[in-house]
C-alpha atoms as a printed R data frame, in Angstrom:
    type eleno elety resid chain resno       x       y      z
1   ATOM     1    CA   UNK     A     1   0.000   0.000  0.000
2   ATOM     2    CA   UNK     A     2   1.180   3.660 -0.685
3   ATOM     3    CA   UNK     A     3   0.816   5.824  1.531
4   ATOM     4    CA   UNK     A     4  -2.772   8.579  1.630
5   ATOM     5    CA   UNK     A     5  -2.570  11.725  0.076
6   ATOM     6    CA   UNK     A     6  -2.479  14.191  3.271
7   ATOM     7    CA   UNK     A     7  -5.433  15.094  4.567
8   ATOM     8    CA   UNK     A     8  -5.151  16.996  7.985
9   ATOM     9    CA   UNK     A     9  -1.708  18.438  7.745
10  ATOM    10    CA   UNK     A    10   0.076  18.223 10.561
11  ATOM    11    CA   UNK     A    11   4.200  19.322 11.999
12  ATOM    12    CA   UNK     A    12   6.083  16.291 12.015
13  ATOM    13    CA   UNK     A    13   4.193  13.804  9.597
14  ATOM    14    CA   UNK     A    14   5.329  10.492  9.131
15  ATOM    15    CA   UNK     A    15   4.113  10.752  5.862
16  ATOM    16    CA   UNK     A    16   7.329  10.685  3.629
17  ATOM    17    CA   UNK     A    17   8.368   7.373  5.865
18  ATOM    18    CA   UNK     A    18   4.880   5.640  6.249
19  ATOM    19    CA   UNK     A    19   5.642   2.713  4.074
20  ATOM    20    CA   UNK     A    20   9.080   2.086  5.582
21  ATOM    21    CA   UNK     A    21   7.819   2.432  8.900
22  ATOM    22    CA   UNK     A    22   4.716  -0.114  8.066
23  ATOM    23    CA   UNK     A    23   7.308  -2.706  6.922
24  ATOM    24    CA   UNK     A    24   6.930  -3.213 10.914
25  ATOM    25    CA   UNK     A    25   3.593  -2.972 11.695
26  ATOM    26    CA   UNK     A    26   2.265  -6.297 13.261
27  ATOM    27    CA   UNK     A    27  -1.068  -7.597 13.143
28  ATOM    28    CA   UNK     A    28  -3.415  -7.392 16.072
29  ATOM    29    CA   UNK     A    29  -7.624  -6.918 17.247
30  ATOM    30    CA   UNK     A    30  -6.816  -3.289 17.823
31  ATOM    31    CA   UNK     A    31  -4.881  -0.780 16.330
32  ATOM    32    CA   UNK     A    32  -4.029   2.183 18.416
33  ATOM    33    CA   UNK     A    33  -2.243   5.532 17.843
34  ATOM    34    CA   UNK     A    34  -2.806   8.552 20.689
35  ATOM    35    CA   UNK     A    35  -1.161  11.198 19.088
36  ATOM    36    CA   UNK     A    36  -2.220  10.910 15.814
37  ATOM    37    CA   UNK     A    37  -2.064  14.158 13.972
38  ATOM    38    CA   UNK     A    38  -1.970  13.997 10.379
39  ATOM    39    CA   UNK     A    39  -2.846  10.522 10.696
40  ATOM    40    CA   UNK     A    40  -0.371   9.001  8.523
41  ATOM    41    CA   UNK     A    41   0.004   5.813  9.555
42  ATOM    42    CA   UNK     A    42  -3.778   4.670  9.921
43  ATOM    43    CA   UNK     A    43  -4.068   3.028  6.604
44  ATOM    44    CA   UNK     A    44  -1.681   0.355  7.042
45  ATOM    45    CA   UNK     A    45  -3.071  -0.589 10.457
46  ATOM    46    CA   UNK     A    46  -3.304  -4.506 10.152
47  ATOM    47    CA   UNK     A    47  -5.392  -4.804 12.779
48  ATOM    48    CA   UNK     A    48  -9.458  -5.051 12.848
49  ATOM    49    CA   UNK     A    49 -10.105  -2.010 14.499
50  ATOM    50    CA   UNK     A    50  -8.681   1.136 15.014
51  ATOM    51    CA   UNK     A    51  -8.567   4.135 18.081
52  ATOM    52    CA   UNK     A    52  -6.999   7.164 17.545
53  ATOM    53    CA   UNK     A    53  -6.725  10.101 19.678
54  ATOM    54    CA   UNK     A    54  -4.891  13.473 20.470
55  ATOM    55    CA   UNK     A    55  -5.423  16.269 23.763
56  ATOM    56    CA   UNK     A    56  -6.526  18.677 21.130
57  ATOM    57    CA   UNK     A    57 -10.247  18.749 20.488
58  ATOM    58    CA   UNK     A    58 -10.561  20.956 16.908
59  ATOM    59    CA   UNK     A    59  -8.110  17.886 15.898
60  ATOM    60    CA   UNK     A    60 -10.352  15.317 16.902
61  ATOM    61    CA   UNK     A    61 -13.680  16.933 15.666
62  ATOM    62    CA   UNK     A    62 -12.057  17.179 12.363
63  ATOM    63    CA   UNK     A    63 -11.277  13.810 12.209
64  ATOM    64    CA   UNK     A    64 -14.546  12.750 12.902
65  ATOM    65    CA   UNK     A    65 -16.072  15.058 10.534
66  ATOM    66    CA   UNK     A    66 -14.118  13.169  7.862
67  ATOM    67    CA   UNK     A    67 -14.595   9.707  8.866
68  ATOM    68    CA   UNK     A    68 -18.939  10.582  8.919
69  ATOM    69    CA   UNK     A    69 -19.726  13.963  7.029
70  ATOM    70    CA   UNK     A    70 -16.767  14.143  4.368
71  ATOM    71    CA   UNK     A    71 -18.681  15.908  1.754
72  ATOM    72    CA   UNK     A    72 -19.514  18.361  4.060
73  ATOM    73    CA   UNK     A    73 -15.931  19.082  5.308
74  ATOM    74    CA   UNK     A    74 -15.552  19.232  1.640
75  ATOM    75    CA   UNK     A    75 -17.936  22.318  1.509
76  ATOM    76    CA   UNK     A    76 -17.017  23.834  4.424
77  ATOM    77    CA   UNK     A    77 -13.565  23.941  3.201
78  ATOM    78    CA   UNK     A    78 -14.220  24.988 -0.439
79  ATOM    79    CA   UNK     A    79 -16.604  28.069  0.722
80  ATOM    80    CA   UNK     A    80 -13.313  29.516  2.934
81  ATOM    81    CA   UNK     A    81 -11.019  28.786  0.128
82  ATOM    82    CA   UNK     A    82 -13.171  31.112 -2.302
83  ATOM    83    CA   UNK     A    83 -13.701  33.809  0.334
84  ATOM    84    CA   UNK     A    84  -9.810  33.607 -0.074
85  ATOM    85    CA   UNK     A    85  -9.635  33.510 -3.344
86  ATOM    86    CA   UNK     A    86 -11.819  36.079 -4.196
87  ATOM    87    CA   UNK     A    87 -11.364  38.566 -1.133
88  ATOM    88    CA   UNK     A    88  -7.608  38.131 -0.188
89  ATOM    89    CA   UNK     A    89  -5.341  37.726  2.778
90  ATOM    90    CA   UNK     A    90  -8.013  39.522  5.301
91  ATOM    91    CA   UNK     A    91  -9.722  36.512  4.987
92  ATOM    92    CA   UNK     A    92  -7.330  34.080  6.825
93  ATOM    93    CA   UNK     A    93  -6.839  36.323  9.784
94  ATOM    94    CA   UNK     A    94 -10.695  36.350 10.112
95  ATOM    95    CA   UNK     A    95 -11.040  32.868  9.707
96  ATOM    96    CA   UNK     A    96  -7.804  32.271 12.601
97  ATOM    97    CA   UNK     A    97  -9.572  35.013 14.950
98  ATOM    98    CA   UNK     A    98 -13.017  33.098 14.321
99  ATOM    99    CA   UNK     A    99 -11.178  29.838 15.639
100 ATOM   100    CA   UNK     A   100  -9.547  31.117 18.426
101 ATOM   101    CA   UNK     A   101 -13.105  31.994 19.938
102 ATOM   102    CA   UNK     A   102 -14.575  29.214 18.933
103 ATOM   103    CA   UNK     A   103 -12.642  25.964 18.163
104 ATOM   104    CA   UNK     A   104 -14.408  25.443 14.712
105 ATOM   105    CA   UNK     A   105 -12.779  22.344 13.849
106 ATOM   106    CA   UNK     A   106 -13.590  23.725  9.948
107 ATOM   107    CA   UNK     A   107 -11.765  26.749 10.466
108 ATOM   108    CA   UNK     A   108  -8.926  24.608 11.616
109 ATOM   109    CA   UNK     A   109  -8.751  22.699  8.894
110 ATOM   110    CA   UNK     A   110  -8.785  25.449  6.563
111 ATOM   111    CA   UNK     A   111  -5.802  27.006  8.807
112 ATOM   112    CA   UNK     A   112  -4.125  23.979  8.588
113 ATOM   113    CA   UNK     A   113  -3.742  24.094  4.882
114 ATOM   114    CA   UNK     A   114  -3.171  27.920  4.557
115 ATOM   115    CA   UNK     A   115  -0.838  28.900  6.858
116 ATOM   116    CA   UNK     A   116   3.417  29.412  6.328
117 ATOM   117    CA   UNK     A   117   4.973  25.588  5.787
118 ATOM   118    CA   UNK     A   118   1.497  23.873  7.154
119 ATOM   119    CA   UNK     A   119   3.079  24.492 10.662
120 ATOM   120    CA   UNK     A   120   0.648  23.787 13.633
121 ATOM   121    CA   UNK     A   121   1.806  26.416 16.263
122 ATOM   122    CA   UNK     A   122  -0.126  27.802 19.141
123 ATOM   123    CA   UNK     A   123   0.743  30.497 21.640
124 ATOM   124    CA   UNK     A   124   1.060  30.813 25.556
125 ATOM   125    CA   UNK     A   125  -2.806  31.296 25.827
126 ATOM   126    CA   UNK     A   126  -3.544  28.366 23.699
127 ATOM   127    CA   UNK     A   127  -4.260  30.581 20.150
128 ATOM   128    CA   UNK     A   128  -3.399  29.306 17.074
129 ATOM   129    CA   UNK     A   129  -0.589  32.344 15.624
130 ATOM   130    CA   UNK     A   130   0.781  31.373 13.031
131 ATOM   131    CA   UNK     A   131   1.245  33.310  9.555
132 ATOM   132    CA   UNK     A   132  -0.910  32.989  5.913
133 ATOM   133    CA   UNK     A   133   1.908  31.812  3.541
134 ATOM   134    CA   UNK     A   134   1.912  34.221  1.246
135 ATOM   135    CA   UNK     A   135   3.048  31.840 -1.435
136 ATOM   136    CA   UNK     A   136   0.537  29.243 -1.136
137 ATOM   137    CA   UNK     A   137  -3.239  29.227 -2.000
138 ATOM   138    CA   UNK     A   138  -4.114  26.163  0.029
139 ATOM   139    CA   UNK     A   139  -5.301  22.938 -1.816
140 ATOM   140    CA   UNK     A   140  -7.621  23.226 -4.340
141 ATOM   141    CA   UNK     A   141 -11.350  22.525 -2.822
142 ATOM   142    CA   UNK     A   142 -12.193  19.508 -5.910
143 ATOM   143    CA   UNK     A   143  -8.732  18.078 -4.743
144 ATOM   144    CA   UNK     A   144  -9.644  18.101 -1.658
145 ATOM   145    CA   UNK     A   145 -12.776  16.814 -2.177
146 ATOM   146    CA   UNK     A   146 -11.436  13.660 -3.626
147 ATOM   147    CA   UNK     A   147  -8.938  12.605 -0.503
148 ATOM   148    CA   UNK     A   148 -11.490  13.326  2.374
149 ATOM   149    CA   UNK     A   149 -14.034  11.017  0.396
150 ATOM   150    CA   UNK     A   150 -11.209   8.236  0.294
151 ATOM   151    CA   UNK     A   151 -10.091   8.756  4.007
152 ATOM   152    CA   UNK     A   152 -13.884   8.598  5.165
153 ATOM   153    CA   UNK     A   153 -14.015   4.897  3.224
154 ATOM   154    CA   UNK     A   154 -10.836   3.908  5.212
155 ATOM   155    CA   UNK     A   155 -11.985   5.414  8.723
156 ATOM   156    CA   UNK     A   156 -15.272   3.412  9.047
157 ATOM   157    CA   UNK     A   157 -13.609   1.308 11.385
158 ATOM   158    CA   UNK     A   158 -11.801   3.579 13.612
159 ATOM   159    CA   UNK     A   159 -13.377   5.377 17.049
160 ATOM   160    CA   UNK     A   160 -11.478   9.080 17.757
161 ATOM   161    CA   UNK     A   161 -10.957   9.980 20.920
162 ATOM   162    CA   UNK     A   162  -9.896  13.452 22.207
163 ATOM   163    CA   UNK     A   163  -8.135  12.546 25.828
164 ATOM   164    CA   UNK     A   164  -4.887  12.285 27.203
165 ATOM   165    CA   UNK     A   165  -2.722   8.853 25.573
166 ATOM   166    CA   UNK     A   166  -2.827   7.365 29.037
167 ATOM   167    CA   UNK     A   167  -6.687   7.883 28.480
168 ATOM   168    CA   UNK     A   168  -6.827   6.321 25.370
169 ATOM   169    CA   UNK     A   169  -4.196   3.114 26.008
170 ATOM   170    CA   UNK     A   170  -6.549   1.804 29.390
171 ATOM   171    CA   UNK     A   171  -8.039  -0.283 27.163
172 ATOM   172    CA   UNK     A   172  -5.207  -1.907 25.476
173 ATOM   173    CA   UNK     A   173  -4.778  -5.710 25.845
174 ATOM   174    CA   UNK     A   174  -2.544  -8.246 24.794
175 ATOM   175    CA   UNK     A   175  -1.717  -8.772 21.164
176 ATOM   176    CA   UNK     A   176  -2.834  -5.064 20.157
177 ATOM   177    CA   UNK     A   177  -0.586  -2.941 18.693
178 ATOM   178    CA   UNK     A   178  -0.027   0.770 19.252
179 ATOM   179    CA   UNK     A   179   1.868   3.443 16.932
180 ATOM   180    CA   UNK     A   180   3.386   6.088 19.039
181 ATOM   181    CA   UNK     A   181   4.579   9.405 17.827
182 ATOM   182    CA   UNK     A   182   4.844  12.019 20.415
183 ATOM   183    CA   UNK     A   183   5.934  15.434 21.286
184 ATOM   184    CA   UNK     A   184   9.611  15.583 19.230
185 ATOM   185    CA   UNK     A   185  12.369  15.252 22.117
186 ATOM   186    CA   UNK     A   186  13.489  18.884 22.873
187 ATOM   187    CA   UNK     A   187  10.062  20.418 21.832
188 ATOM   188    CA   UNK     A   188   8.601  20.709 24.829
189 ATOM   189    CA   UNK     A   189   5.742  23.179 24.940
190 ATOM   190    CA   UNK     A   190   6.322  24.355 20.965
191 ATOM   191    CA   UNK     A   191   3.439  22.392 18.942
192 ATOM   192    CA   UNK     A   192   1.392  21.291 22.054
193 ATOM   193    CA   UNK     A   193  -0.515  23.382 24.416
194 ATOM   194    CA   UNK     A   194   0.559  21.405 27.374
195 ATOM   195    CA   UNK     A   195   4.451  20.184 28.365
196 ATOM   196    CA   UNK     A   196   4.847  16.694 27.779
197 ATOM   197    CA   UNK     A   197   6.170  14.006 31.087
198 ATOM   198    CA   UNK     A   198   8.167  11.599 29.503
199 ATOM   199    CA   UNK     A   199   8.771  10.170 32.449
200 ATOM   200    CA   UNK     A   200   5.190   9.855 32.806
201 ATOM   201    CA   UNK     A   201   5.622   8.655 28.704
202 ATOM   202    CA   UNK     A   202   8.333   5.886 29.564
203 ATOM   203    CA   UNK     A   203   6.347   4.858 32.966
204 ATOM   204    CA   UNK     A   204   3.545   3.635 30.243
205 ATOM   205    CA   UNK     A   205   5.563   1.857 27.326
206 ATOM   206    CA   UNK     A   206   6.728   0.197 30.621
207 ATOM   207    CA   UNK     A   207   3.176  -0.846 31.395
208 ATOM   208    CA   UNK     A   208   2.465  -2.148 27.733
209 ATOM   209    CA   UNK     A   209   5.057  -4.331 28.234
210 ATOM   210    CA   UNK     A   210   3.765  -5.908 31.168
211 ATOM   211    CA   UNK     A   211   0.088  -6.147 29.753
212 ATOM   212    CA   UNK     A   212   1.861  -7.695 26.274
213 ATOM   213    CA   UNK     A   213   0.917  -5.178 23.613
214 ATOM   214    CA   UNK     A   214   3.171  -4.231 20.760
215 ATOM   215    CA   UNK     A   215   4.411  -0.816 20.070
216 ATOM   216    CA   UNK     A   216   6.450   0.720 17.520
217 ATOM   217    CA   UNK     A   217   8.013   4.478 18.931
218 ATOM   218    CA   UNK     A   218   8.933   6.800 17.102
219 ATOM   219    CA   UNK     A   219  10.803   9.711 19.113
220 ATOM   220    CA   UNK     A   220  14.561  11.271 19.844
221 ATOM   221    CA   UNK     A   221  17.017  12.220 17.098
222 ATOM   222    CA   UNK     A   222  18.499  14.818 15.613
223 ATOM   223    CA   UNK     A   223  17.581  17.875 13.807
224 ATOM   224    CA   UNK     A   224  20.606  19.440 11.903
225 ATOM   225    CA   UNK     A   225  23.100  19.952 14.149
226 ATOM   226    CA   UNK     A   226  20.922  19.879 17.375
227 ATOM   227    CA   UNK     A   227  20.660  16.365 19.263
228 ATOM   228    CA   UNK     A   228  17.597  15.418 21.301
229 ATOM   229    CA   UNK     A   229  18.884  12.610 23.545
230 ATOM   230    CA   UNK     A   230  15.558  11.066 25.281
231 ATOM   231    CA   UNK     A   231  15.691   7.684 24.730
232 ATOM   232    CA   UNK     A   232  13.794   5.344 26.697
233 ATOM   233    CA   UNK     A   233  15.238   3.104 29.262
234 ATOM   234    CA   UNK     A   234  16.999  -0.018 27.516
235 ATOM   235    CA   UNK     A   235  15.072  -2.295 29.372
236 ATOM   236    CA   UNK     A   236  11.409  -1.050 27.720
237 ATOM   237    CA   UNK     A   237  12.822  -1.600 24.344
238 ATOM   238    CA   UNK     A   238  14.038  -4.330 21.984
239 ATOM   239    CA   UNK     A   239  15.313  -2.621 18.775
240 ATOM   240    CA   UNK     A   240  16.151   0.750 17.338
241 ATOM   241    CA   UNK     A   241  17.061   1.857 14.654
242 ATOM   242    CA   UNK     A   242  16.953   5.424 12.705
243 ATOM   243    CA   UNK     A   243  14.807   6.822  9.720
244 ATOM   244    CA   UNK     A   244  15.318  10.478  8.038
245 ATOM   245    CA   UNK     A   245  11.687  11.424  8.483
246 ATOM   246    CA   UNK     A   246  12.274  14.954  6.622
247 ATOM   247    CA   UNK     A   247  12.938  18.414  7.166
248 ATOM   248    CA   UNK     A   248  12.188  20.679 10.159
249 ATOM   249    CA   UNK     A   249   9.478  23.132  9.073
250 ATOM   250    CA   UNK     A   250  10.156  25.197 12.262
251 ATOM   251    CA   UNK     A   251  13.939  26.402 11.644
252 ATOM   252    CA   UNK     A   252  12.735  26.596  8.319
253 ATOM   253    CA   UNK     A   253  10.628  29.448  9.578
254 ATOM   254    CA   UNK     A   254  12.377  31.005 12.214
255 ATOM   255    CA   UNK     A   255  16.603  30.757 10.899
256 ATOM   256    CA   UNK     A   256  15.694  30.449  7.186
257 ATOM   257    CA   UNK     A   257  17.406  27.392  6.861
258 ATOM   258    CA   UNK     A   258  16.064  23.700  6.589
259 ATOM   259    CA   UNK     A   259  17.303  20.967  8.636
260 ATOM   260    CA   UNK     A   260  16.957  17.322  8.298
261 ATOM   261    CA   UNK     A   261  15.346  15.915 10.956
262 ATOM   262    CA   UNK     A   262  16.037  11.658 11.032
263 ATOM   263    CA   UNK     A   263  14.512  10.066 14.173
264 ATOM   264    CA   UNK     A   264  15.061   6.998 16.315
265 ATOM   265    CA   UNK     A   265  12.412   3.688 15.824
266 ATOM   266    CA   UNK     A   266  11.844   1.731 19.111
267 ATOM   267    CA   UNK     A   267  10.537  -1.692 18.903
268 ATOM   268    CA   UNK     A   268   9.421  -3.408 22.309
269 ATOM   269    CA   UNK     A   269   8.764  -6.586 19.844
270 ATOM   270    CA   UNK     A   270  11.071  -8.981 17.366
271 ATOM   271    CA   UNK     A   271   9.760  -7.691 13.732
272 ATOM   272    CA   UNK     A   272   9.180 -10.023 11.032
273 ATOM   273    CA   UNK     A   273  11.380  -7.885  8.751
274 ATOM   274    CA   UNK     A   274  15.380  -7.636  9.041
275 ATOM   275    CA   UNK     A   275  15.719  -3.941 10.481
276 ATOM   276    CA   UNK     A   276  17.474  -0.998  8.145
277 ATOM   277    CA   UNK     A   277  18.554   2.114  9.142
278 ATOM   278    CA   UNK     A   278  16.441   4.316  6.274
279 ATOM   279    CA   UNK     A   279  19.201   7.260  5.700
């Protein structure tokens, strides 16, 4: 399978990698994956079922739009693109003030795919600030039309849950597997609204273990010449190895420059495939 055309887009994507990572992927009743952003991974869950989540509502609510009312995202979407289109720049900054007040999970979406690199960046108070990329129109609407309608088909049999990923994993058992792609090591506080534990983070890959689900991590690296060391534990883990995953959007915007970003894989399970490092 190749991977989806984007649909939500979302900092730090495992888009450009979602095949090599899948390679991995084990089969299981449920498939789970609590920070799941841009969603990348979901269609090559091998598993029967599927529960994804995230701490941020308007990320949730659009997800669920998609999976039941994708024609009507669809609309939504194209009648903010046109205002756009037809009434300039003014109209982003109304549509990001009109989400900040409300949480309008359309709005969001239409932010998402408007805004300078696609970068998902809120501010002290929780407000979504960043820029219109001059640059970019934002995909066209019939485009767009097209992928939600194909990510609704392949959602049917996932539930979305807007909670905290100890929330969501309770309900993991034994022989389900869970995707994990977190907070990037070193970003504390920059794409979330709320600092990420990872103590609190290792304390539950810890508990997986115990209750014998499989997890594949995705976490620290290194981002041009900055290293984030914050591996787990090597007693929660079985393998590692790295992946380039891309190029960081956010020095991008704030040093002019673009770094590539390649991440560390965690396995807490023996994979079926001999493990590469994907440089």
């Amino acid at each position: 399978m190749k991977a989806f055309p984007a649909v939500v887009k979302w900092t730090g994507s495992k888009r450009p990698v979602a095949e090599q990572l899948s390679k991995y992927f084990q089969e299981g009743d449920t498939y789970f994956e609590p920070f799941v952003g841009g969603g990348a991974m979901m269609p090559f869950s091998l598993c029967q079922h599927g529960v994804a989540g995230d701490i941020i509502s308007e990320l949730i609510d659009l997800w669920n739009e998609i999976k039941d009312n994708p024609l009507l995202v669809a609309d939504e979407y194209q009648a903010r693109w046109q205002r756009l289109q037809d009434e300039g720049v003014d109209v982003y900054y109304g549509v990001r003030d009109n989400f900040n007040r409300t949480r309008n999970c359309y709005d969001f979406l239409f932010l998402t795919r408007t805004c300078v690199n696609g970068l998902i960046r809120y501010n002290e108070n929780g407000e979504f600030n960043n820029s219109f990329h001059l640059s970019r129109p934002g995909i066209n609407p019939e485009r767009l039309r097209v992928i939600l309608q194909k990510w609704s088909k392949h959602l049917q049999n996932f539930r979305f849950v807007n909670a905290d990923y100890r929330e969501i994993l309770a309900i993991a058992k034994r022989g389900d597997f869970v995707f994990l792609d977190p907070p990037y090591g070193g970003t504390k506080g920059r794409y979330t609204k709320t600092p990420f534990d990872f103590n609190a983070f290792f304390a539950e890959l810890d508990r997986l273990n115990r209750i014998g689900a499989k997890w594949m991590l995705t976490f620290d690296g290194t981002s041009g010449e900055r290293e984030y060391s914050y591996a787990p534990p090597d007693d929660v883990f079985r393998h590692k190895f790295l992946i380039k995953t891309g190029n960081s959007s956010f020095t991008k915007v704030m040093n002019s420059q673009t770094d590539a970003i390649h991440e560390s894989v965690y396995l807490n399970y023996e994979p079926t495939h001999d493990i590469l490092n994907f440089l």
